[in-house]
Short mmCIF file of the C-alpha atoms (twelve columns), coordinates in Angstrom:
data_MODEL
# 
_entry.id   MODEL 
# 
loop_
_atom_site.group_PDB 
_atom_site.id 
_atom_site.type_symbol 
_atom_site.label_atom_id 
_atom_site.label_alt_id 
_atom_site.label_comp_id 
_atom_site.label_asym_id 
_atom_site.label_seq_id 
_atom_site.Cartn_x 
_atom_site.Cartn_y 
_atom_site.Cartn_z 
_atom_site.pdbx_PDB_model_num 
ATOM 1   C CA . MET A 1   -50.228 -4.911  49.050  1 
ATOM 2   C CA . PRO A 2   -49.678 -7.213  45.910  1 
ATOM 3   C CA . GLY A 3   -51.580 -4.907  42.966  1 
ATOM 4   C CA . SER A 4   -50.212 -1.564  44.946  1 
ATOM 5   C CA . ARG A 5   -46.914 -3.052  44.168  1 
ATOM 6   C CA . ARG A 6   -47.163 -3.991  40.677  1 
ATOM 7   C CA . SER A 7   -49.493 -0.286  39.903  1 
ATOM 8   C CA . GLN A 8   -45.896 0.787   41.115  1 
ATOM 9   C CA . ARG A 9   -43.124 -0.620  39.261  1 
ATOM 10  C CA . GLN A 10  -45.818 -0.212  36.710  1 
ATOM 11  C CA . ARG A 11  -45.192 3.393   37.323  1 
ATOM 12  C CA . ALA A 12  -41.680 3.159   37.708  1 
ATOM 13  C CA . VAL A 13  -40.743 1.582   34.442  1 
ATOM 14  C CA . SER A 14  -42.826 4.011   32.371  1 
ATOM 15  C CA . GLU A 15  -40.401 6.382   34.372  1 
ATOM 16  C CA . LEU A 16  -37.033 4.552   33.016  1 
ATOM 17  C CA . ARG A 17  -38.672 4.013   29.572  1 
ATOM 18  C CA . ALA A 18  -39.292 7.860   29.903  1 
ATOM 19  C CA . GLN A 19  -36.096 8.752   30.660  1 
ATOM 20  C CA . GLY A 20  -34.528 5.795   28.142  1 
ATOM 21  C CA . ARG A 21  -33.200 4.346   31.155  1 
ATOM 22  C CA . TYR A 22  -34.944 0.761   31.010  1 
ATOM 23  C CA . GLY A 23  -34.132 -2.092  28.012  1 
ATOM 24  C CA . PRO A 24  -36.619 -3.650  25.901  1 
ATOM 25  C CA . GLU A 25  -38.443 -5.928  26.935  1 
ATOM 26  C CA . LEU A 26  -38.189 -9.629  25.366  1 
ATOM 27  C CA . ARG A 27  -40.659 -10.207 22.356  1 
ATOM 28  C CA . GLU A 28  -38.680 -6.975  21.631  1 
ATOM 29  C CA . VAL A 29  -35.251 -8.753  21.187  1 
ATOM 30  C CA . LEU A 30  -36.512 -12.306 20.754  1 
ATOM 31  C CA . PRO A 31  -36.422 -11.979 16.940  1 
ATOM 32  C CA . GLY A 32  -32.714 -10.754 17.010  1 
ATOM 33  C CA . PHE A 33  -31.672 -13.882 19.543  1 
ATOM 34  C CA . ALA A 34  -34.461 -15.811 16.776  1 
ATOM 35  C CA . ALA A 35  -32.448 -14.560 13.998  1 
ATOM 36  C CA . LEU A 36  -28.573 -15.498 15.814  1 
ATOM 37  C CA . GLY A 37  -29.548 -18.790 16.513  1 
ATOM 38  C CA . ALA A 38  -31.229 -19.697 12.964  1 
ATOM 39  C CA . VAL A 39  -27.286 -18.414 11.669  1 
ATOM 40  C CA . VAL A 40  -25.110 -20.541 14.493  1 
ATOM 41  C CA . LEU A 41  -27.695 -23.566 13.983  1 
ATOM 42  C CA . ALA A 42  -28.468 -23.672 10.513  1 
ATOM 43  C CA . PRO A 43  -23.760 -24.641 10.088  1 
ATOM 44  C CA . VAL A 44  -24.820 -27.210 12.616  1 
ATOM 45  C CA . LEU A 45  -27.512 -29.384 10.503  1 
ATOM 46  C CA . LEU A 46  -25.930 -29.067 7.462   1 
ATOM 47  C CA . LEU A 47  -23.235 -30.560 8.700   1 
ATOM 48  C CA . ALA A 48  -25.317 -33.097 10.009  1 
ATOM 49  C CA . TRP A 49  -26.799 -33.737 7.495   1 
ATOM 50  C CA . LEU A 50  -24.239 -34.263 5.347   1 
ATOM 51  C CA . TYR A 51  -22.223 -36.674 7.516   1 
ATOM 52  C CA . ARG A 52  -25.493 -38.538 7.827   1 
ATOM 53  C CA . THR A 53  -26.055 -38.357 4.065   1 
ATOM 54  C CA . PHE A 54  -21.983 -39.044 2.585   1 
ATOM 55  C CA . GLY A 55  -20.213 -39.549 5.653   1 
ATOM 56  C CA . VAL A 56  -17.211 -38.768 6.595   1 
ATOM 57  C CA . ALA A 57  -16.523 -37.325 2.789   1 
ATOM 58  C CA . GLY A 58  -19.583 -35.417 3.451   1 
ATOM 59  C CA . LEU A 59  -18.957 -33.444 6.424   1 
ATOM 60  C CA . VAL A 60  -15.489 -32.574 4.943   1 
ATOM 61  C CA . LEU A 61  -16.780 -31.091 1.938   1 
ATOM 62  C CA . GLY A 62  -19.173 -29.276 4.128   1 
ATOM 63  C CA . VAL A 63  -16.654 -28.193 6.249   1 
ATOM 64  C CA . ALA A 64  -14.433 -26.763 2.880   1 
ATOM 65  C CA . LEU A 65  -17.869 -25.377 1.641   1 
ATOM 66  C CA . LEU A 66  -18.381 -23.282 4.880   1 
ATOM 67  C CA . ALA A 67  -15.002 -22.844 5.920   1 
ATOM 68  C CA . SER A 68  -15.093 -20.682 1.816   1 
ATOM 69  C CA . SER A 69  -17.804 -18.952 2.508   1 
ATOM 70  C CA . GLY A 70  -16.498 -17.841 5.435   1 
ATOM 71  C CA . THR A 71  -14.077 -16.609 3.696   1 
ATOM 72  C CA . ALA A 72  -15.977 -14.676 0.456   1 
ATOM 73  C CA . GLY A 73  -18.114 -13.681 3.236   1 
ATOM 74  C CA . TRP A 74  -14.738 -12.247 5.291   1 
ATOM 75  C CA . HIS A 75  -13.811 -10.407 2.583   1 
ATOM 76  C CA . TRP A 76  -17.245 -8.827  0.566   1 
ATOM 77  C CA . ARG A 77  -17.682 -7.128  3.668   1 
ATOM 78  C CA . ARG A 78  -14.075 -6.271  4.060   1 
ATOM 79  C CA . ALA A 79  -14.925 -4.774  0.234   1 
ATOM 80  C CA . VAL A 80  -17.863 -2.768  1.583   1 
ATOM 81  C CA . VAL A 81  -16.518 -0.763  5.157   1 
ATOM 82  C CA . ARG A 82  -12.566 0.009   2.523   1 
ATOM 83  C CA . ARG A 83  -15.159 1.565   0.061   1 
ATOM 84  C CA . ARG A 84  -17.207 3.160   2.337   1 
ATOM 85  C CA . GLY A 85  -14.302 4.305   3.821   1 
ATOM 86  C CA . GLY A 86  -13.731 6.203   0.939   1 
ATOM 87  C CA . HIS A 87  -10.894 3.586   -1.238  1 
ATOM 88  C CA . TYR A 88  -11.374 2.220   -3.455  1 
ATOM 89  C CA . THR A 89  -9.007  0.307   -6.043  1 
ATOM 90  C CA . PRO A 90  -8.399  0.852   -9.984  1 
ATOM 91  C CA . ALA A 91  -10.767 -2.202  -10.760 1 
ATOM 92  C CA . GLU A 92  -13.654 -1.159  -8.903  1 
ATOM 93  C CA . LEU A 93  -13.369 2.961   -9.682  1 
ATOM 94  C CA . ALA A 94  -13.953 1.394   -13.880 1 
ATOM 95  C CA . ARG A 95  -16.663 -0.282  -12.008 1 
ATOM 96  C CA . LEU A 96  -18.218 2.455   -11.021 1 
ATOM 97  C CA . ASP A 97  -21.340 4.913   -13.383 1 
ATOM 98  C CA . ASP A 98  -21.717 8.576   -13.186 1 
ATOM 99  C CA . PRO A 99  -23.549 8.829   -10.096 1 
ATOM 100 C CA . GLY A 100 -21.329 5.877   -8.188  1 
ATOM 101 C CA . LEU A 101 -18.478 8.061   -9.074  1 
ATOM 102 C CA . VAL A 102 -19.525 10.965  -7.177  1 
ATOM 103 C CA . VAL A 103 -20.554 9.433   -4.096  1 
ATOM 104 C CA . ALA A 104 -17.090 7.727   -4.683  1 
ATOM 105 C CA . ALA A 105 -15.662 11.008  -4.890  1 
ATOM 106 C CA . ALA A 106 -17.574 12.298  -1.777  1 
ATOM 107 C CA . ARG A 107 -16.188 9.470   0.339   1 
ATOM 108 C CA . MET A 108 -12.425 10.061  -0.208  1 
ATOM 109 C CA . LEU A 109 -13.360 13.479  0.356   1 
ATOM 110 C CA . ARG A 110 -14.623 13.438  3.761   1 
ATOM 111 C CA . ARG A 111 -11.548 10.675  4.524   1 
ATOM 112 C CA . ASP A 112 -9.356  13.554  4.039   1 
ATOM 113 C CA . GLY A 113 -11.004 14.987  6.937   1 
ATOM 114 C CA . TRP A 114 -13.511 17.191  4.062   1 
ATOM 115 C CA . HIS A 115 -16.885 18.031  5.263   1 
ATOM 116 C CA . VAL A 116 -19.224 17.842  1.778   1 
ATOM 117 C CA . ILE A 117 -22.172 18.986  0.600   1 
ATOM 118 C CA . ASP A 118 -23.452 17.564  -1.906  1 
ATOM 119 C CA . LEU A 119 -25.502 20.068  -4.571  1 
ATOM 120 C CA . THR A 120 -25.773 17.457  -7.374  1 
ATOM 121 C CA . GLU A 121 -29.177 18.945  -9.137  1 
ATOM 122 C CA . ARG A 122 -31.050 18.771  -12.986 1 
ATOM 123 C CA . GLY A 123 -28.691 16.185  -13.486 1 
ATOM 124 C CA . GLN A 124 -25.237 18.198  -13.266 1 
ATOM 125 C CA . PRO A 125 -23.365 16.680  -10.232 1 
ATOM 126 C CA . ARG A 126 -21.729 18.732  -8.094  1 
ATOM 127 C CA . LEU A 127 -20.010 18.463  -4.079  1 
ATOM 128 C CA . TYR A 128 -18.911 21.498  -1.868  1 
ATOM 129 C CA . ALA A 129 -16.200 20.511  0.405   1 
ATOM 130 C CA . ARG A 130 -14.873 22.446  3.182   1 
ATOM 131 C CA . ASP A 131 -11.781 21.255  5.061   1 
ATOM 132 C CA . ARG A 132 -10.881 22.285  8.551   1 
ATOM 133 C CA . ARG A 133 -8.336  24.858  7.163   1 
ATOM 134 C CA . GLY A 134 -11.171 26.949  5.617   1 
ATOM 135 C CA . ARG A 135 -11.027 26.195  2.067   1 
ATOM 136 C CA . GLU A 136 -13.212 25.186  -0.272  1 
ATOM 137 C CA . LEU A 137 -13.278 23.108  -2.809  1 
ATOM 138 C CA . ASP A 138 -15.829 23.679  -5.851  1 
ATOM 139 C CA . VAL A 139 -15.883 19.691  -7.732  1 
ATOM 140 C CA . GLY A 140 -17.739 18.946  -10.930 1 
ATOM 141 C CA . PHE A 141 -17.422 15.912  -12.785 1 
ATOM 142 C CA . ARG A 142 -16.722 15.532  -16.625 1 
ATOM 143 C CA . PRO A 143 -18.222 12.737  -17.897 1 
ATOM 144 C CA . LEU A 144 -16.221 9.935   -19.061 1 
ATOM 145 C CA . ALA A 145 -19.049 10.476  -22.897 1 
ATOM 146 C CA . THR A 146 -16.790 14.033  -23.769 1 
ATOM 147 C CA . ALA A 147 -12.749 11.809  -22.855 1 
ATOM 148 C CA . ASP A 148 -10.049 12.608  -24.997 1 
ATOM 149 C CA . GLU A 149 -10.365 15.294  -27.669 1 
ATOM 150 C CA . ASP A 150 -8.453  15.889  -30.770 1 
ATOM 151 C CA . GLU A 151 -5.126  17.840  -30.256 1 
ATOM 152 C CA . GLY A 152 -7.034  20.906  -32.886 1 
ATOM 153 C CA . THR A 153 -11.012 20.699  -30.963 1 
ATOM 154 C CA . PRO A 154 -10.388 23.657  -28.075 1 
ATOM 155 C CA . GLY A 155 -11.101 22.019  -24.398 1 
ATOM 156 C CA . ALA A 156 -12.217 25.252  -22.471 1 
ATOM 157 C CA . ALA A 157 -16.107 24.791  -22.901 1 
ATOM 158 C CA . PRO A 158 -16.003 21.585  -21.675 1 
ATOM 159 C CA . LEU A 159 -14.144 22.691  -18.497 1 
ATOM 160 C CA . ARG A 160 -16.870 25.674  -18.445 1 
ATOM 161 C CA . GLU A 161 -19.683 23.569  -18.922 1 
ATOM 162 C CA . ALA A 162 -18.056 21.280  -15.166 1 
ATOM 163 C CA . GLY A 163 -18.240 24.924  -13.076 1 
ATOM 164 C CA . ARG A 164 -16.719 27.341  -12.921 1 
ATOM 165 C CA . SER A 165 -12.755 28.647  -12.854 1 
ATOM 166 C CA . GLY A 166 -11.310 29.573  -8.119  1 
ATOM 167 C CA . VAL A 167 -12.880 32.725  -6.543  1 
ATOM 168 C CA . ASP A 168 -11.138 33.606  -3.871  1 
ATOM 169 C CA . ARG A 169 -10.364 30.891  -1.053  1 
ATOM 170 C CA . LEU A 170 -12.716 28.657  -3.330  1 
ATOM 171 C CA . VAL A 171 -10.224 26.306  -5.214  1 
ATOM 172 C CA . ARG A 172 -12.453 24.021  -8.362  1 
ATOM 173 C CA . VAL A 173 -11.429 20.627  -9.006  1 
ATOM 174 C CA . VAL A 174 -12.496 18.905  -12.482 1 
ATOM 175 C CA . VAL A 175 -12.532 14.579  -11.873 1 
ATOM 176 C CA . HIS A 176 -12.204 12.992  -14.842 1 
ATOM 177 C CA . ARG A 177 -12.283 9.506   -15.480 1 
ATOM 178 C CA . GLY A 178 -9.618  9.388   -18.831 1 
ATOM 179 C CA . ASN A 179 -6.969  12.309  -19.697 1 
ATOM 180 C CA . PHE A 180 -7.148  15.912  -20.105 1 
ATOM 181 C CA . SER A 181 -6.546  17.581  -23.279 1 
ATOM 182 C CA . ARG A 182 -3.271  19.874  -23.760 1 
ATOM 183 C CA . ALA A 183 -5.945  22.939  -24.487 1 
ATOM 184 C CA . ASP A 184 -7.931  21.318  -22.141 1 
ATOM 185 C CA . VAL A 185 -4.898  22.302  -19.116 1 
ATOM 186 C CA . ARG A 186 -4.095  25.662  -21.538 1 
ATOM 187 C CA . TRP A 187 -7.391  26.809  -20.241 1 
ATOM 188 C CA . ALA A 188 -7.321  25.636  -16.769 1 
ATOM 189 C CA . SER A 189 -3.830  27.073  -16.279 1 
ATOM 190 C CA . ARG A 190 -5.269  30.936  -17.733 1 
ATOM 191 C CA . GLN A 191 -8.122  30.730  -15.082 1 
ATOM 192 C CA . GLY A 192 -6.111  30.156  -11.687 1 
ATOM 193 C CA . GLY A 193 -7.776  28.083  -8.872  1 
ATOM 194 C CA . VAL A 194 -8.593  25.226  -11.180 1 
ATOM 195 C CA . HIS A 195 -7.412  21.620  -10.022 1 
ATOM 196 C CA . LEU A 196 -7.869  18.905  -13.083 1 
ATOM 197 C CA . LEU A 197 -7.941  15.497  -12.033 1 
ATOM 198 C CA . ASP A 198 -7.740  13.134  -14.785 1 
ATOM 199 C CA . GLY A 199 -7.746  9.296   -14.088 1 
ATOM 200 C CA . HIS A 200 -4.252  8.985   -12.766 1 
ATOM 201 C CA . GLN A 201 -5.061  10.751  -10.216 1 
ATOM 202 C CA . LEU A 202 -7.943  9.420   -9.672  1 
ATOM 203 C CA . GLN A 203 -6.482  6.246   -8.892  1 
ATOM 204 C CA . ARG A 204 -3.985  8.161   -6.948  1 
ATOM 205 C CA . TRP A 205 -7.022  9.384   -4.400  1 
ATOM 206 C CA . ALA A 206 -8.957  6.463   -5.085  1 
ATOM 207 C CA . VAL A 207 -5.562  3.871   -2.935  1 
ATOM 208 C CA . GLY A 208 -5.299  7.111   0.186   1 
ATOM 209 C CA . ALA A 209 -2.960  9.725   -1.210  1 
ATOM 210 C CA . SER A 210 -4.967  13.239  -0.664  1 
ATOM 211 C CA . LEU A 211 -6.022  16.324  -2.878  1 
ATOM 212 C CA . ASP A 212 -2.836  17.695  -1.707  1 
ATOM 213 C CA . ASP A 213 -0.411  14.675  -2.470  1 
ATOM 214 C CA . LEU A 214 -1.596  15.092  -5.543  1 
ATOM 215 C CA . GLY A 215 -1.094  19.090  -5.791  1 
ATOM 216 C CA . LEU A 216 -3.731  20.850  -5.110  1 
ATOM 217 C CA . PRO A 217 -3.896  24.581  -4.721  1 
ATOM 218 C CA . GLY A 218 -2.967  25.537  -1.070  1 
# 
């Protein structure tokens, strides 16, 4: 009986969909196929128009434009994937604002195997990170606006604002795109469990060095 078979098929399809074992319908995949077709067809139509309008010279120009566009798109996508994987060039670091630097630091930590939680609140950026060895990091950021201080200016206060010193296995990391003063370095060395990451070390970290390579206390 056709009606019975149709109803049985509908029930079977419903059961498969409920189990997540039935593929998408045509109307669900049609927009994707249409977009893919447009992407493939558009360059062909462009080349055909250039050839009809300008002849062989137009065809050569079109091929050159498509090749250069494809190369630029490939390089752009590769750069995006690289940054998402936690690798940045010095020029890319220099273009980051303060929130962007926090995102970059989180990506670099994940790249190196740390589990990262963003604890930023009230405009105070902070990351918590833990690795497989049980080490814990409290990562703070010193704004570039408070950069290099005079030798006579105490550097402890800005660092205290960036976060507390290490407690137990918690290591305090202070990230700064500039240079820490001697007063900063002396203050951090007296605290214990504080690791200062200046602009030069930040660049090394961004291109692939780990925090261990940069002297992170173990």
